[in-house]
Coordinates of C-alpha atoms and ligand atoms in Angstrom, one line a residue:
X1 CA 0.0 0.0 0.0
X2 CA 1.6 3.3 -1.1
X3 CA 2.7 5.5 2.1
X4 CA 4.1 9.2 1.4
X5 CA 7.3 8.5 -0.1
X6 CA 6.0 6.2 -2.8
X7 CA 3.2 9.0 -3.4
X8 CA 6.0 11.9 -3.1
X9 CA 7.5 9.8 -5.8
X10 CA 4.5 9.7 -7.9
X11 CA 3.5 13.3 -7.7
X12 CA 7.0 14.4 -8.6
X13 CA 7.4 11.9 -11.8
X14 CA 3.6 12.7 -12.7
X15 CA 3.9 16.5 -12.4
X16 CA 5.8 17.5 -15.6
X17 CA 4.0 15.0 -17.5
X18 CA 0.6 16.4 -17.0
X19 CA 1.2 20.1 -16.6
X20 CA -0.4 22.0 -19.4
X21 CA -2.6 18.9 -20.5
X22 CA -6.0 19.6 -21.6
X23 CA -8.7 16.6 -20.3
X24 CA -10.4 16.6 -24.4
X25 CA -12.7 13.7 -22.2
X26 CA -13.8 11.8 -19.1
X27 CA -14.8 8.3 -18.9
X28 CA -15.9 7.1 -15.9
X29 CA -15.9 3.5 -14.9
X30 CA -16.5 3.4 -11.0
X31 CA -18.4 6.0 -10.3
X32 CA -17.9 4.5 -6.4
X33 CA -14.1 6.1 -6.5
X34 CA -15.7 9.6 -7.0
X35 CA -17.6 9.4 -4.0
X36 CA -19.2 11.9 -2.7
X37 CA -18.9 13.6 -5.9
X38 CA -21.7 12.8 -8.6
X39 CA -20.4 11.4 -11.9
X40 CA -22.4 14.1 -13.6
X41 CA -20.9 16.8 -11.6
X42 CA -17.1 15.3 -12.0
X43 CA -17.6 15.2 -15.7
X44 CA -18.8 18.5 -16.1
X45 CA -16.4 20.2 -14.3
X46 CA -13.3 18.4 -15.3
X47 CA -14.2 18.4 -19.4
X48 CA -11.9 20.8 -21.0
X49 CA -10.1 21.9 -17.9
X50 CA -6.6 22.3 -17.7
X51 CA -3.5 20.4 -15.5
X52 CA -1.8 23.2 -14.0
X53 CA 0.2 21.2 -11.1
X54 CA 0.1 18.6 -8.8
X55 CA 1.2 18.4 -5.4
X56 CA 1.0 15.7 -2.5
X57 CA -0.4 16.0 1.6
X58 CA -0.2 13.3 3.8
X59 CA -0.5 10.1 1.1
X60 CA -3.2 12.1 -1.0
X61 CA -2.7 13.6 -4.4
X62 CA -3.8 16.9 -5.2
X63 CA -4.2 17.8 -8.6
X64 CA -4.9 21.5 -9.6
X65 CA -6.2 22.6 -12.4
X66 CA -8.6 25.5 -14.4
X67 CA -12.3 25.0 -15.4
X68 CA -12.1 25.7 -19.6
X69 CA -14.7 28.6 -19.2
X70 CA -13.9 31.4 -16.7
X71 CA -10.6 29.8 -16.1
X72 CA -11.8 28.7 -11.9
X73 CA -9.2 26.3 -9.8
X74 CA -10.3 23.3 -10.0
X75 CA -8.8 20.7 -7.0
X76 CA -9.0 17.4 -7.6
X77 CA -8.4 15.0 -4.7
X78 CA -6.5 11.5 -5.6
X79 CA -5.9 8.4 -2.9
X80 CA -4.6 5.2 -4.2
X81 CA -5.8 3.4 -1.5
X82 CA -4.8 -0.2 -1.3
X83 CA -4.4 -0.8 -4.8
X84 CA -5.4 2.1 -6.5
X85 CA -2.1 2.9 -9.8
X86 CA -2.1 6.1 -11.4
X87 CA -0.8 6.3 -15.2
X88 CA 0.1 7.4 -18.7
X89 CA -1.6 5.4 -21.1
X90 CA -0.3 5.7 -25.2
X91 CA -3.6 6.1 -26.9
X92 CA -5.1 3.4 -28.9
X93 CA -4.3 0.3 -26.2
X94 CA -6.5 -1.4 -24.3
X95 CA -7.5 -0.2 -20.7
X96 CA -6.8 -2.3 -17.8
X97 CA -9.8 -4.7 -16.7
X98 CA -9.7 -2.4 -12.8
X99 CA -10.2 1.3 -14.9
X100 CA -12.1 3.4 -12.7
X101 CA -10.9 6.7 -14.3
X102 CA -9.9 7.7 -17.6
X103 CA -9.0 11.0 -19.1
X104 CA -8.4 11.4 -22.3
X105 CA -5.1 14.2 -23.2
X106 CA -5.3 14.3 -27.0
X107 CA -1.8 13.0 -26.7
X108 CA -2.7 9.9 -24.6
X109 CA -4.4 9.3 -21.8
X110 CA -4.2 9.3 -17.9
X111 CA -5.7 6.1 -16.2
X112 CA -6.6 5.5 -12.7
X113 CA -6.9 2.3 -11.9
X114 CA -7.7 0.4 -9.1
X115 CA -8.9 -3.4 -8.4
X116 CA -10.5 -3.2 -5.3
X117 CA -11.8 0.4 -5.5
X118 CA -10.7 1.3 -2.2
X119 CA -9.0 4.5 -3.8
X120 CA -10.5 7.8 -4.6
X121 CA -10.6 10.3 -7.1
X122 CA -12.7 13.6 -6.1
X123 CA -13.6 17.1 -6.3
X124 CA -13.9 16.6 -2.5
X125 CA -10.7 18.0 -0.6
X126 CA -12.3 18.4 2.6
X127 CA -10.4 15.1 3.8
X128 CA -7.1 17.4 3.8
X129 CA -8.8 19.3 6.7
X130 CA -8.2 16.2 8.8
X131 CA -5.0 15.9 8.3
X132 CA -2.2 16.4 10.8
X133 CA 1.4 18.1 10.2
X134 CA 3.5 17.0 7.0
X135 CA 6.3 15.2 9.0
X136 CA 9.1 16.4 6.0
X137 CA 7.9 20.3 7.0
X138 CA 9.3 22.5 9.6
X139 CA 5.8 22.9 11.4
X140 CA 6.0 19.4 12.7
X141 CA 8.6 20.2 15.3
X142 CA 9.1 17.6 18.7
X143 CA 7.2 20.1 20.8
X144 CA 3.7 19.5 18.7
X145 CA 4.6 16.0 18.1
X146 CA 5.1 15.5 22.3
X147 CA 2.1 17.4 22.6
X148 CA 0.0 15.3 20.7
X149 CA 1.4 12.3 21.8
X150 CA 0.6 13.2 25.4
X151 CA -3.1 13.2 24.7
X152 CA -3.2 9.3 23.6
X153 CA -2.8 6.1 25.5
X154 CA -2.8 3.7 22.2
X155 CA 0.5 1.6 21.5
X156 CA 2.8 4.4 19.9
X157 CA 3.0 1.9 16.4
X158 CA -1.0 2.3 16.6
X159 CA -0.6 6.0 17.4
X160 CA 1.0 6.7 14.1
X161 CA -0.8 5.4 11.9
X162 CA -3.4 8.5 13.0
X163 CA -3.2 10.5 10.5
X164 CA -4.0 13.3 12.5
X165 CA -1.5 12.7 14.5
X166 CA 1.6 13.1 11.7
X167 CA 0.0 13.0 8.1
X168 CA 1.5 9.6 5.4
X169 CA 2.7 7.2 7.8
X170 CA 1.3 3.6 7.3
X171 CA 1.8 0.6 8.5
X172 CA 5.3 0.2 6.6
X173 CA 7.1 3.0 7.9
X174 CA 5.9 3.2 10.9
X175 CA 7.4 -0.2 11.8
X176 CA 10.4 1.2 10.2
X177 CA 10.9 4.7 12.2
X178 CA 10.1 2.6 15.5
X179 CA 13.1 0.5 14.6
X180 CA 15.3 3.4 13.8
X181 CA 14.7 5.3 17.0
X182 CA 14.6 1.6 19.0
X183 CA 11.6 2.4 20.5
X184 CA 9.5 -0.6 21.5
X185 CA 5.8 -0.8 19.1
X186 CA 4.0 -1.5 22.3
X187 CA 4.6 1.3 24.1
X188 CA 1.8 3.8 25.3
X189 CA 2.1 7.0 23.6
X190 CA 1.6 9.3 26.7
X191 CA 4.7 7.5 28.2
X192 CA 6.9 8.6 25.8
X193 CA 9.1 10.8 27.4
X194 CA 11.3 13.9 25.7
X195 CA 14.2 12.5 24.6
X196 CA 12.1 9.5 23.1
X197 CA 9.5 11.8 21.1
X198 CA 12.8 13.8 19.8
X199 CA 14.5 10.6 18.6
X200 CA 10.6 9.3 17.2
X201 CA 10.7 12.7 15.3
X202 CA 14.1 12.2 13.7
X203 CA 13.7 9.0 13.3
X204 CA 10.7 9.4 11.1
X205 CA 12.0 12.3 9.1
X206 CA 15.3 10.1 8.3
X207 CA 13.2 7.1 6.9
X208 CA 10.8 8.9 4.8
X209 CA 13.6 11.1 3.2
X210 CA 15.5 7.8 2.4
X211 CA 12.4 6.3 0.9
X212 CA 11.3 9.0 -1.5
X213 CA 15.5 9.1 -2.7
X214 CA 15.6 5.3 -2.7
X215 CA 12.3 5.6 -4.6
X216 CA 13.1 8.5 -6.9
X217 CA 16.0 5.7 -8.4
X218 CA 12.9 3.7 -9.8
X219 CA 12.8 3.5 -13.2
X220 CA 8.9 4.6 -13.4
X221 CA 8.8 4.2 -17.3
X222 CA 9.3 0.5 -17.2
X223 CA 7.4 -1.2 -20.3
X224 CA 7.6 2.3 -22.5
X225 CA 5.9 1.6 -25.6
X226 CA 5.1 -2.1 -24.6
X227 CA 1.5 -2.7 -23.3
X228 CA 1.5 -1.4 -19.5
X229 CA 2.6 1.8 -21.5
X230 CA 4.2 4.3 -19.0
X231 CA 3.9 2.7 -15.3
X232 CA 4.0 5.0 -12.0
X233 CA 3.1 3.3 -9.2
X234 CA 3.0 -0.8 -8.0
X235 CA 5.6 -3.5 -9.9
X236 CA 5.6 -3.9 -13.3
X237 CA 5.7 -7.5 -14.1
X238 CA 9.3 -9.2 -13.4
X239 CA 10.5 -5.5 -11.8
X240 CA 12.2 -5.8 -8.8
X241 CA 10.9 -4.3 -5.6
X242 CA 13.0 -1.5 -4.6
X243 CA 11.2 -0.3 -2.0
X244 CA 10.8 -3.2 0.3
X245 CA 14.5 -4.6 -0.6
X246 CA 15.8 -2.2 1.8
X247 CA 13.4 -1.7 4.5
X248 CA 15.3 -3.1 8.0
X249 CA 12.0 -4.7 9.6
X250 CA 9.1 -5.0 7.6
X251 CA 7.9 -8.2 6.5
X252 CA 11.3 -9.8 7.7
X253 CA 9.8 -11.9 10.5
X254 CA 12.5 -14.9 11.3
X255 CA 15.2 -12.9 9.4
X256 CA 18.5 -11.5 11.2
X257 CA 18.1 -7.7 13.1
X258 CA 20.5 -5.7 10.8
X259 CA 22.1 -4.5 13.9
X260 CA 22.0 -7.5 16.1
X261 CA 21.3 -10.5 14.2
X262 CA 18.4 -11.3 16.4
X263 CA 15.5 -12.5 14.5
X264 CA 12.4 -9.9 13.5
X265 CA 9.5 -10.6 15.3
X266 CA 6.0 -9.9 14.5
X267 CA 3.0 -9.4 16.3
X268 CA -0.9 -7.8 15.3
X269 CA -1.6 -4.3 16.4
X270 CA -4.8 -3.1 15.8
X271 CA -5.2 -5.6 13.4
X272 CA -2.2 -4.9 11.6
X273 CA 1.2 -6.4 11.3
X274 CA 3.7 -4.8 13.0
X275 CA 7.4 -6.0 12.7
X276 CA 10.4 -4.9 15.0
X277 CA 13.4 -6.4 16.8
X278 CA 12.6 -7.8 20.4
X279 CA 16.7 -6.7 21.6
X280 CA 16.9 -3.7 20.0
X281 CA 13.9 -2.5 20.9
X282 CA 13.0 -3.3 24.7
X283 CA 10.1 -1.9 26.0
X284 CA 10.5 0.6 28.9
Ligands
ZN301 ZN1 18.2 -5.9 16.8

């Protein structure tokens, strides 16, 4: 599931590919992955507007763009949710069985697809409202983040994945920045003390910079003129996986700690897998 590096990644590669692109037309597949905004309405709107940039919050999209007549900023809200892929098309192939989304560019065409339409694509932003501090920016200093922490009780891996709390931490990398800053998943959040949240902070910051480097290394145009045509986000057939070949902890259970050689464990949080190193990081 794409966290915000892989989506940092994404917006960056998509950006200067779609800037200046008229949408000639809108074909719409799902109309569920619009939610709450009416087909009718999405259509209507977006038909002849213009792409005039794209930016990321948290692990949403945000695509910007102007209405054809009178020129109005158009925002146009995109999650990839669990399996949701975002990408250019050559016009002419075939669209992938999943297509929720399709505009047409004159040129070729930008496809949103998505197998278990658990992704969005909206004219509603008002998700971004929720959304807590970006953890790359200044605002989210250790004094906020130690606040914030202070008001919960849940396991700190649990904590994180609140996305009010810090906004684009999943599951992934949150396992990973709990490693870094050997802080035990378990721990309540409210007993974190300063020097921990500090260490938490950095520790974050460090492996989401690394992630959107490693990931800005991925070859994203994998296939070319073959018949995935241009490919942003998830493995192209036979590609290697570059993001998970060097995370520490996740989905390592059994393997060696890369500082102690003690084997990964992993336990269910909240439902969820979470993956750390019993030595390294000893609860307190
Ligand atoms: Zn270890």
């Amino acid at each position: 599931m794409p966290e915000l590096p892989e989506v940092e990644v994404l917006a960056r590669h998509l950006r200067p590919l779609i800037r200046g692109k008229t949408i000639c037309d809108v074909n719409v597949r799902r109309a569920k992955v619009l939610l709450p905004t009416p087909p009718r309405k999405f259509r209507r709107t977006l038909l002849g507007a213009k792409f005039t940039g794209l930016s990321r919050r948290g692990k949403y999209l945000l695509f910007q763009l102007r209405a054809k007549s009178g020129g109005k900023p158009i925002s146009l809200l995109g999650h990839l949710g669990m399996t949701g892929r975002i990408f250019l098309a050559q016009k002419g192939r075939r669209l992938p069985k999943h297509t929720a989304v399709m505009f047409d560019l004159g040129a070729g065409n930008l496809v949103y697809e998505d197998t278990r339409y658990f992704g969005r694509l909206t004219l509603d932003t008002s998700a971004l409202t929720r959304l807590g501090p970006e953890p790359l920016d200044d605002k989210f200093t250790a004094e906020i983040f130690a606040q914030s922490l202070k008001r919960s009780r849940q396991a700190i891996k649990v904590k994180l994945l609140d996305q009010r709390l810090v906004a684009g931490i999943g599951n992934i990398y949150a396992s990973e920045a709990l490693f870094r800053a050997r802080l035990a998943p378990g721990l309540a959040a409210n007993r974190l003390i300063a020097p921990q949240v500090r260490q938490l902070r950095l520790a974050i910051r460090v492996v989401l910079a690394e992630a959107i480097e490693c990931g800005s290394t991925v070859p994203l145009n994998l296939g070319g003129s073959k018949s995935d045509g241009l490919f942003y986000f998830g493995r192209a057939p036979g590609a290697p996986d570059f993001y998970e070949e060097r995370l520490r902890v996740y989905d390592r259970e059994g393997q060696p700690c890369p500082n102690c050689r003690h084997p990964i464990k992993r336990i269910t949080q909240a439902a969820r897998s979470t993956f750390f190193c019993p030595h390294c990081q000893r609860a307190r």
